[in-house]
Short mmCIF file of C-alpha atoms in Angstrom, two decimals:
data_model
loop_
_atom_site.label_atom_id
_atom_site.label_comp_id
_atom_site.label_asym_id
_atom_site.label_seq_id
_atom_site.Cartn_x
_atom_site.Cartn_y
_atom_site.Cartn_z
CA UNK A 1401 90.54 137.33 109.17
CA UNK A 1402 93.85 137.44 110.37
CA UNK A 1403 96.64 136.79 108.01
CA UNK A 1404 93.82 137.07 105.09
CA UNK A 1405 92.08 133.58 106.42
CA UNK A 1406 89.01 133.04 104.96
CA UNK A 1407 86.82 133.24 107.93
CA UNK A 1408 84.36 130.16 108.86
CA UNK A 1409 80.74 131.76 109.16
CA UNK A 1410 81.88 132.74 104.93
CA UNK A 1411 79.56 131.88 102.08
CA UNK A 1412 80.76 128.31 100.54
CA UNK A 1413 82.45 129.99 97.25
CA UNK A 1414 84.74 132.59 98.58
CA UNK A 1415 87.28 134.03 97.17
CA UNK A 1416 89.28 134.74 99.92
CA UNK A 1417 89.47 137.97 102.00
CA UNK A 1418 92.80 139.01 99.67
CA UNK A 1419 91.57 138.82 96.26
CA UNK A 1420 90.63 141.48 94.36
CA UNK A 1421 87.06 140.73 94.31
CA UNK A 1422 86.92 140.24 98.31
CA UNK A 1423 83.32 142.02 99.11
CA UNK A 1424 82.27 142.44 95.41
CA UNK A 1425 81.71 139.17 93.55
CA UNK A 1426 78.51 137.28 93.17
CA UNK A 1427 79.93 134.61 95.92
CA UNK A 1428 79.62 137.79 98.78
CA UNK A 1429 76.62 138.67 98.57
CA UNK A 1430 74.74 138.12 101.98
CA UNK A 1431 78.16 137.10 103.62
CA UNK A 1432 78.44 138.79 107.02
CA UNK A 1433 82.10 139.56 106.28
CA UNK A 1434 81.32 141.62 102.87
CA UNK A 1435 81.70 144.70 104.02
CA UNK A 1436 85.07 144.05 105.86
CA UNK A 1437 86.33 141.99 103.36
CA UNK A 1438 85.86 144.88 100.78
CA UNK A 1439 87.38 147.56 102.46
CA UNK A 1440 90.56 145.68 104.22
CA UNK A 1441 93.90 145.94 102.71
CA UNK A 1442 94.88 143.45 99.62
CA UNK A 1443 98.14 141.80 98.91
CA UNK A 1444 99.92 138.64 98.65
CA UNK A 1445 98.56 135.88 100.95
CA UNK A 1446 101.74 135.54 103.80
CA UNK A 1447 100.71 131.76 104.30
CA UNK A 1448 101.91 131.17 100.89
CA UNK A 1449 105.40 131.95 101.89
CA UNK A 1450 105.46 129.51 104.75
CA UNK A 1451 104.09 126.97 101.89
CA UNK A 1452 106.70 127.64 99.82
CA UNK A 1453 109.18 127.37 102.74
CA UNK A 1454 107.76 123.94 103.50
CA UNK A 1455 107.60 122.46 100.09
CA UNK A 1456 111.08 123.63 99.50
CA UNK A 1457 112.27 119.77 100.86
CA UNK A 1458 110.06 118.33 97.98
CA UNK A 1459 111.40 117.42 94.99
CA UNK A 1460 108.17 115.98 93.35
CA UNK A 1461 104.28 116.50 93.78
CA UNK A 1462 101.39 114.49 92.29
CA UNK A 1463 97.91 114.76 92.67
CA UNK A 1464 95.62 111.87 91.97
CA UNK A 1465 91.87 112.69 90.48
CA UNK A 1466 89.25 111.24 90.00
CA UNK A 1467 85.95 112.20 88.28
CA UNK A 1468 83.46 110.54 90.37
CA UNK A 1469 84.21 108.55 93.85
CA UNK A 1470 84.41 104.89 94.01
CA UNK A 1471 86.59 104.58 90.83
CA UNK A 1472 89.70 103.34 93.06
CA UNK A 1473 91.23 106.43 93.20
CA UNK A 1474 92.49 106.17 97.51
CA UNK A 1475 93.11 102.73 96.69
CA UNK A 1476 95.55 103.84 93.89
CA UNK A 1477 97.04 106.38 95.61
CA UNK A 1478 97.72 104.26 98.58
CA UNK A 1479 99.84 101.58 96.28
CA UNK A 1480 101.13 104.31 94.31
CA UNK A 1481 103.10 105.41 97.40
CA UNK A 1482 103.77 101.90 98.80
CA UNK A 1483 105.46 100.76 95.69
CA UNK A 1484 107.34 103.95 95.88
CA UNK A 1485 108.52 103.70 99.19
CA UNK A 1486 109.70 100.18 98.38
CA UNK A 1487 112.00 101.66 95.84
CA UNK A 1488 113.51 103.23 98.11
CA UNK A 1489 112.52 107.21 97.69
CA UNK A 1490 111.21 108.68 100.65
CA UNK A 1491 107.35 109.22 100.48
CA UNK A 1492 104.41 111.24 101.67
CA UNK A 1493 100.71 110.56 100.67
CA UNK A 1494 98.25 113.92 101.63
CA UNK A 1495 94.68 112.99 102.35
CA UNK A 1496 92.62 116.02 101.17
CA UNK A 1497 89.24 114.09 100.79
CA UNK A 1498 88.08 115.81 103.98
CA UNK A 1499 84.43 114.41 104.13
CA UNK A 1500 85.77 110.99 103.01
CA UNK A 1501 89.24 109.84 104.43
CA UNK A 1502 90.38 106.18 103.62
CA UNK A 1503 93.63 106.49 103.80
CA UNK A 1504 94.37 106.26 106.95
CA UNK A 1505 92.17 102.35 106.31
CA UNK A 1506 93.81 101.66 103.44
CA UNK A 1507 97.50 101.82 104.67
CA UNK A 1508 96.92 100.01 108.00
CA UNK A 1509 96.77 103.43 110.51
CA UNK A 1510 93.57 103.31 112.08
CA UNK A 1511 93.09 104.33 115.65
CA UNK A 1512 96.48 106.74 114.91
CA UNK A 1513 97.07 110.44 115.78
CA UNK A 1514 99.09 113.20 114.54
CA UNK A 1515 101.36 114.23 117.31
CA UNK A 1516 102.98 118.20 117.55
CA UNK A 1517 106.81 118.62 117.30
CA UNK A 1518 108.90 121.55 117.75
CA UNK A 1519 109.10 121.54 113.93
CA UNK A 1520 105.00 121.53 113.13
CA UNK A 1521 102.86 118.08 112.75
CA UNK A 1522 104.35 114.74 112.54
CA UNK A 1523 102.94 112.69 109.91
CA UNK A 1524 101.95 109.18 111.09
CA UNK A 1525 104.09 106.60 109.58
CA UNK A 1526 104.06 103.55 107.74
CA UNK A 1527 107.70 102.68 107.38
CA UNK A 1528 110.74 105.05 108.07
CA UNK A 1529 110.19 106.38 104.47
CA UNK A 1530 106.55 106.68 104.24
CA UNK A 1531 104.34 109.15 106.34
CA UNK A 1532 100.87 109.93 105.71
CA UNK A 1533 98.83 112.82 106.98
CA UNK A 1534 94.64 113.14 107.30
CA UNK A 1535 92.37 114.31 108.81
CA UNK A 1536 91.20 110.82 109.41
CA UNK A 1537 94.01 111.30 112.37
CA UNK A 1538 92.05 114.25 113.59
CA UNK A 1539 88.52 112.67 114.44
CA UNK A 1540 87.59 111.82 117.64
CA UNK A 1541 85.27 109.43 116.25
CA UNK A 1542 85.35 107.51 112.79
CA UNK A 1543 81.85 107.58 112.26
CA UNK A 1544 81.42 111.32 112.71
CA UNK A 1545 80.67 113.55 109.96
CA UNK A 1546 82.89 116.02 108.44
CA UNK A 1547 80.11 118.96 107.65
CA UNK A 1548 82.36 121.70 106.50
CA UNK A 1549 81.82 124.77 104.25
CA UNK A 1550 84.46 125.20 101.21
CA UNK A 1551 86.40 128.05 103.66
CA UNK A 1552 86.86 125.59 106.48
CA UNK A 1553 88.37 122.83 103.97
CA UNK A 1554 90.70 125.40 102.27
CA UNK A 1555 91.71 126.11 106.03
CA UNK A 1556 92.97 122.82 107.00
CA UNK A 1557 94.38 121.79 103.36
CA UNK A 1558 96.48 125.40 104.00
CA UNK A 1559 97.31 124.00 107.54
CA UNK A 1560 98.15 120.55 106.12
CA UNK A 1561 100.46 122.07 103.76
CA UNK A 1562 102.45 124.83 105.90
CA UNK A 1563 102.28 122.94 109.27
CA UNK A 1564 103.56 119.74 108.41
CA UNK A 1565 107.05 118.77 108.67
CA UNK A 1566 107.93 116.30 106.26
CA UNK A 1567 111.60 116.38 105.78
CA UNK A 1568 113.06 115.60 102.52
CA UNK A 1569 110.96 114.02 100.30
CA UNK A 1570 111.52 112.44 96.76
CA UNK A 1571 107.53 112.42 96.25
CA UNK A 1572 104.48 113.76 98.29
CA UNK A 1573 101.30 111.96 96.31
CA UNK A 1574 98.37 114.20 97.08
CA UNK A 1575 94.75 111.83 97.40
CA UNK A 1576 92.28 114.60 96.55
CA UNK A 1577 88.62 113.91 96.39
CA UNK A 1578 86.01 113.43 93.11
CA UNK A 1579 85.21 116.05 91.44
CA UNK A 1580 86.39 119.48 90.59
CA UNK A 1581 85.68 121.79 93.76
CA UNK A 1582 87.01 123.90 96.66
CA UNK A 1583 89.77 121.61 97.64
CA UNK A 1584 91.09 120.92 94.20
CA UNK A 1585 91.55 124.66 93.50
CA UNK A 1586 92.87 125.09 96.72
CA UNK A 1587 95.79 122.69 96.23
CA UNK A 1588 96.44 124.09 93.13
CA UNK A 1589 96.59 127.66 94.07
CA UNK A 1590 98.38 126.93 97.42
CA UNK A 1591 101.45 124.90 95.69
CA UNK A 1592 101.29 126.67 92.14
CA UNK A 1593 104.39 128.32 93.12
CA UNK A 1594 105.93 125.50 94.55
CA UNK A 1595 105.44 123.27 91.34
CA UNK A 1596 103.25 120.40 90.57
CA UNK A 1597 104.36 117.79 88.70
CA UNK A 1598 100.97 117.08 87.40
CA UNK A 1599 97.65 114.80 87.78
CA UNK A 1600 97.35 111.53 87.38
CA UNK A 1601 93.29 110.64 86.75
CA UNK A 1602 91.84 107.44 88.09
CA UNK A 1603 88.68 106.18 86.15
CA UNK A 1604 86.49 102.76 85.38
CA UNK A 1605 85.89 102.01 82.03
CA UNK A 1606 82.35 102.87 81.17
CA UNK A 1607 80.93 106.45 79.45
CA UNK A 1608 79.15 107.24 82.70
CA UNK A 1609 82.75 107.47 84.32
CA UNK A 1610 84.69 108.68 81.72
CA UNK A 1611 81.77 112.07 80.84
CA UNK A 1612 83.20 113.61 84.19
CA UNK A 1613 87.09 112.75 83.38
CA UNK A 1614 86.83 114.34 80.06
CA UNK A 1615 85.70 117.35 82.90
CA UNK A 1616 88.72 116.78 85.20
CA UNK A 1617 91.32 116.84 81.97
CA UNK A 1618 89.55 119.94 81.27
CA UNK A 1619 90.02 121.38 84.76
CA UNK A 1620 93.90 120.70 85.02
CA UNK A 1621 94.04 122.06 81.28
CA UNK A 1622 92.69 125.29 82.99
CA UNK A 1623 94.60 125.59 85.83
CA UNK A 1624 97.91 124.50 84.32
CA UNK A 1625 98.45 121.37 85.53
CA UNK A 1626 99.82 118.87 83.52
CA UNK A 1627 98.03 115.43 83.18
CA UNK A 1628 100.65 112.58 83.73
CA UNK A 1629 98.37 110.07 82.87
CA UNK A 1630 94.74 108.55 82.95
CA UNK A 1631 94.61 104.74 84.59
CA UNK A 1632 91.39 102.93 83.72
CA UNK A 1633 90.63 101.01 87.16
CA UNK A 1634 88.57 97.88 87.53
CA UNK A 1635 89.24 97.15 84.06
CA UNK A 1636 87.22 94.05 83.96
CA UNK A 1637 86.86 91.45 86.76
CA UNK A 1638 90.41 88.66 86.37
CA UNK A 1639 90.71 86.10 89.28
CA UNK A 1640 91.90 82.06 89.01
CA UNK A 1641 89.70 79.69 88.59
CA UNK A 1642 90.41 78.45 91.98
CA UNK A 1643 88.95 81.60 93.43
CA UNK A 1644 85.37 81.82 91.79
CA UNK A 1645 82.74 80.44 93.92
CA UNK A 1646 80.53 78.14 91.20
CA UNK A 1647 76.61 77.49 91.80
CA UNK A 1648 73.43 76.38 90.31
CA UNK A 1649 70.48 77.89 89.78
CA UNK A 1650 67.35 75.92 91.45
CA UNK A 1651 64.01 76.08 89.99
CA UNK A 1652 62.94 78.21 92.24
CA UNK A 1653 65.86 80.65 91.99
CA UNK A 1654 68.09 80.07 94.44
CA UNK A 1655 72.01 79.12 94.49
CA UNK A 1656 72.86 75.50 95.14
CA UNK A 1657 76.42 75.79 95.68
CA UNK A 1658 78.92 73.71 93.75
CA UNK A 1659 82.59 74.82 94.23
CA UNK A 1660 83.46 71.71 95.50
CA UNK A 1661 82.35 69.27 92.93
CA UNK A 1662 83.40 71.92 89.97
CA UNK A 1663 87.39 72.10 91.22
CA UNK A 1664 87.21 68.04 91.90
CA UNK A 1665 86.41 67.66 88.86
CA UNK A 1666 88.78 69.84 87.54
CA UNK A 1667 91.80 68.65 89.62
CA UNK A 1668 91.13 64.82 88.33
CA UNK A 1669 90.16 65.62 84.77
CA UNK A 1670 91.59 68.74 83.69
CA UNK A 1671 94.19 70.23 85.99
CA UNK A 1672 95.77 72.36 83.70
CA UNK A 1673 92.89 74.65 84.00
CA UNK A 1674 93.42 75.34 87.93
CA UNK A 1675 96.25 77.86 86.63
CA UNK A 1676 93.86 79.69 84.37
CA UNK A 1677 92.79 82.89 84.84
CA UNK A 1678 88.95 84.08 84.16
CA UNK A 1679 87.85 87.59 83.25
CA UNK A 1680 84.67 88.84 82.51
CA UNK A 1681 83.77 92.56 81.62
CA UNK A 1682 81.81 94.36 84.33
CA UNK A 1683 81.46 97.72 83.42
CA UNK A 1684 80.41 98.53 79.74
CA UNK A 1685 83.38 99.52 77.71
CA UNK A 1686 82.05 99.67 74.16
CA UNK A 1687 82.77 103.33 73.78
CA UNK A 1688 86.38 102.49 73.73
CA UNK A 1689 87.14 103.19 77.60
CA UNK A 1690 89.99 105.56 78.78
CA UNK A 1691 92.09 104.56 75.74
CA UNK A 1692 89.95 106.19 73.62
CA UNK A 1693 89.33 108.55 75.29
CA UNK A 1694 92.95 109.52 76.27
CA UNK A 1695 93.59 109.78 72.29
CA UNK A 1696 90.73 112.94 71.88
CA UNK A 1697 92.00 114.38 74.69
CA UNK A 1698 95.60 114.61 73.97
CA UNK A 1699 96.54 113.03 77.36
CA UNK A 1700 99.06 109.85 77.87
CA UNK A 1701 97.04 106.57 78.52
CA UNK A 1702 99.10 104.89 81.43
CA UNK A 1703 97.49 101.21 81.25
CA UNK A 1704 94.30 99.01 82.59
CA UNK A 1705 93.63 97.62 86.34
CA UNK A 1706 91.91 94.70 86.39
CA UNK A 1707 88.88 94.61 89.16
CA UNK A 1708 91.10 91.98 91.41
CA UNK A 1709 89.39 91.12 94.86
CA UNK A 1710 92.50 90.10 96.29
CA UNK A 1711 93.91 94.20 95.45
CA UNK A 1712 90.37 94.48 97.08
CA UNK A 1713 91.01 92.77 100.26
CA UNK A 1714 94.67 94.13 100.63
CA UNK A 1715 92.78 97.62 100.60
CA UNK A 1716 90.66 96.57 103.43
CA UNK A 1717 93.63 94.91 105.06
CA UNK A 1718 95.82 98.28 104.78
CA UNK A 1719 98.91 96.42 103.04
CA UNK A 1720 100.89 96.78 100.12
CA UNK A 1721 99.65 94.40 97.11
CA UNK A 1722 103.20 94.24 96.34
CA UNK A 1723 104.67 92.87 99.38
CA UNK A 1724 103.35 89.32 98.97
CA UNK A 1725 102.33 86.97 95.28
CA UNK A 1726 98.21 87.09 96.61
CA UNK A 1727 97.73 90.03 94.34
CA UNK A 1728 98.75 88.05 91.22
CA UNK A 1729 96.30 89.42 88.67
CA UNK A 1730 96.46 93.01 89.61
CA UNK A 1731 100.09 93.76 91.73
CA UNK A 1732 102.34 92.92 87.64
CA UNK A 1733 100.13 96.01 86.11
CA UNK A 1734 99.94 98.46 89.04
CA UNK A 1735 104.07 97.89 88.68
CA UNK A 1736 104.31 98.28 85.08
CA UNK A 1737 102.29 101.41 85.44
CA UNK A 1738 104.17 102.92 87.93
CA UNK A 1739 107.62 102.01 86.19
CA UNK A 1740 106.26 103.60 83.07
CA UNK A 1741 105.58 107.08 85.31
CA UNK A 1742 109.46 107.01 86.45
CA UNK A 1743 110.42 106.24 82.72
CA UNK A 1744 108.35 108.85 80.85
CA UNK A 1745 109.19 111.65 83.64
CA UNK A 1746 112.99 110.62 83.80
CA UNK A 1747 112.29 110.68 88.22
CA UNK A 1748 114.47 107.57 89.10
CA UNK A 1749 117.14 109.24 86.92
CA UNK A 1750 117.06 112.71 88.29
CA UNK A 1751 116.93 111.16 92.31
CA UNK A 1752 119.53 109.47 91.64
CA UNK A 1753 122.06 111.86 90.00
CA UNK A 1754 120.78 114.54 93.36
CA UNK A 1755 122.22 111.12 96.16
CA UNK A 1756 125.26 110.72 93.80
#
């Protein structure tokens, strides 16, 4: 337990060999460490100062939630940081989803690995102003399991944080994973002192989705941290005409594909309809979605993501939806959303009074 480490063989929930209740809380009992824990000397946590140290070069953090996985959340996060970077600011996107890392997919880095400097870690980068650290880097093999206990998660977020040299940074966006657990009170309590900017909450439209955000507002409400903004994600499925596949049903059941014969017909007779867009709801939003939501919860509403499988396929792809007109549907409102974060928190304003 050196330098008050949480030590790896500890029970999932503990507190930490420096807290008060080290040895004496409900999460120690039966942990091999109890009795050490409760008898060893308390104070402040000496990692935290190397933190502090670290984030000093950081002018702004943000984490991005999630209540449940598979809402969109990495995939935000990851465009989120590439339109940043293409303003201009210098960037860093944290992966600490450490039992599900796409980040490292999602922004083209596959294969890479984090190399040791004189200064601490390198993060891997993108472009000259955006570096990315996970443990995605870290695996021998990207198949392999991450089967950690909450200690050994808390360990590497700590390491991520006070090893890491990222320079000066105008944002570090922090992908956490669903949920409200270990890592997400780890973050908090590891750059508390620092500062966070605040949460921004990723979510689909339906109750099923929006039950645990109402618990993830609740959380940041808790721990202090402010909630920038909830983004409702796949906010109902828009792509061109052009782009649907059409079939027909056979009497048996089956698809008889038509594509061809439905856009012929279209281009002779009608071809003002090749430009139109077609959306269609796909998850149930008849409790009012996020909007609604936002307004009993006292939180800012930041705007609706349509379900786009071109965003989709630049995800897979590991390139910016913004860097080419493919993501037509869903690239406009990602931008709008973002420009209304720089607006409402006066950022691009206070960056660029610090380089004048």
């Amino acid at each position: 337990m050196e330098n008050g480490e949480i030590p790896e063989n500890a029970n999932e929930h503990c507190p930490g060999p420096q807290d008060d209740s080290a040895g004496k809380s409900d999460a120690c009992q039966g942990c091999p460490n109890q009795q050490e824990c409760a008898t060893a000397p308390k104070g402040p946590d000496p990692d935290l100062v190397a933190i502090a140290e670290r984030m000093a070069t950081v002018k702004h953090k943000i984490l991005v939630l999630s209540g449940k996985g598979g809402v969109g959340k990495s995939t935000f996060s990851a465009q989120l940081s590439y339109a940043l970077a293409a303003m201009d600011f210098q960037v860093g996107l944290m992966d600490i989803d450490i039992c599900g890392p796409s980040i490292p997919k999602m922004l083209g880095l596959e294969g890479q690995e984090i190399h040791q400097s004189n200064l601490g870690w390198s993060p891997v980068y993108v472009e000259s102003n955006l570096g990315v650290m996970s443990i995605g880097f870290m695996l021998p093999n990207a198949d392999e399991a991450v089967i950690w206990r909450g200690p050994r998660k808390n360990g590497l977020i700590k390491q991520f944080l006070k090893d890491v040299y990222w320079g000066e940074l105008d944002f570090l966006v922090v992908d956490a994973p669903p949920g409200t657990s270990d890592e997400h009170i780890s973050i908090v309590q590891y750059l508390q002192a620092t500062g966070i900017d605040g949460a921004i909450i990723v979510t689909t439209p339906q109750q099923v989705s929006l039950i645990d955000v109402r618990k993830e507002v609740s959380f940041c409400k808790k721990v202090g941290v402010e909630v920038l903004g909830v983004v409702e994600n796949m906010s109902g499925l828009c792509q061109r005409l052009t782009d649907f596949r059409f079939a027909k049903l056979t009497e048996n059941g089956e698809q008889s594909d038509i594509t061809e014969r439905v856009l012929g017909y279209m281009r002779e007779n009608a071809p003002e309809m090749l430009d139109v867009i077609a959306c269609s709801e796909v998850f149930d939003s008849s409790g009012g979605g996020a909007t609604q939501m936002c307004q009993e919860m006292g939180v800012p509403f930041l705007g609706k993501v349509p379900l786009d499988p071109q965003l989709c396929k630049a995800a897979e792809e590991g390139r910016s939806c913004f860097a080419d007109q493919k993501c037509g549907v869903s690239a406009p409102v990602l931008k709008s959303i973002i420009e209304k974060l720089l607006v409402m928190n006066q950022w691009r304003e206070e960056l660029q009074q610090v380089t004048e």
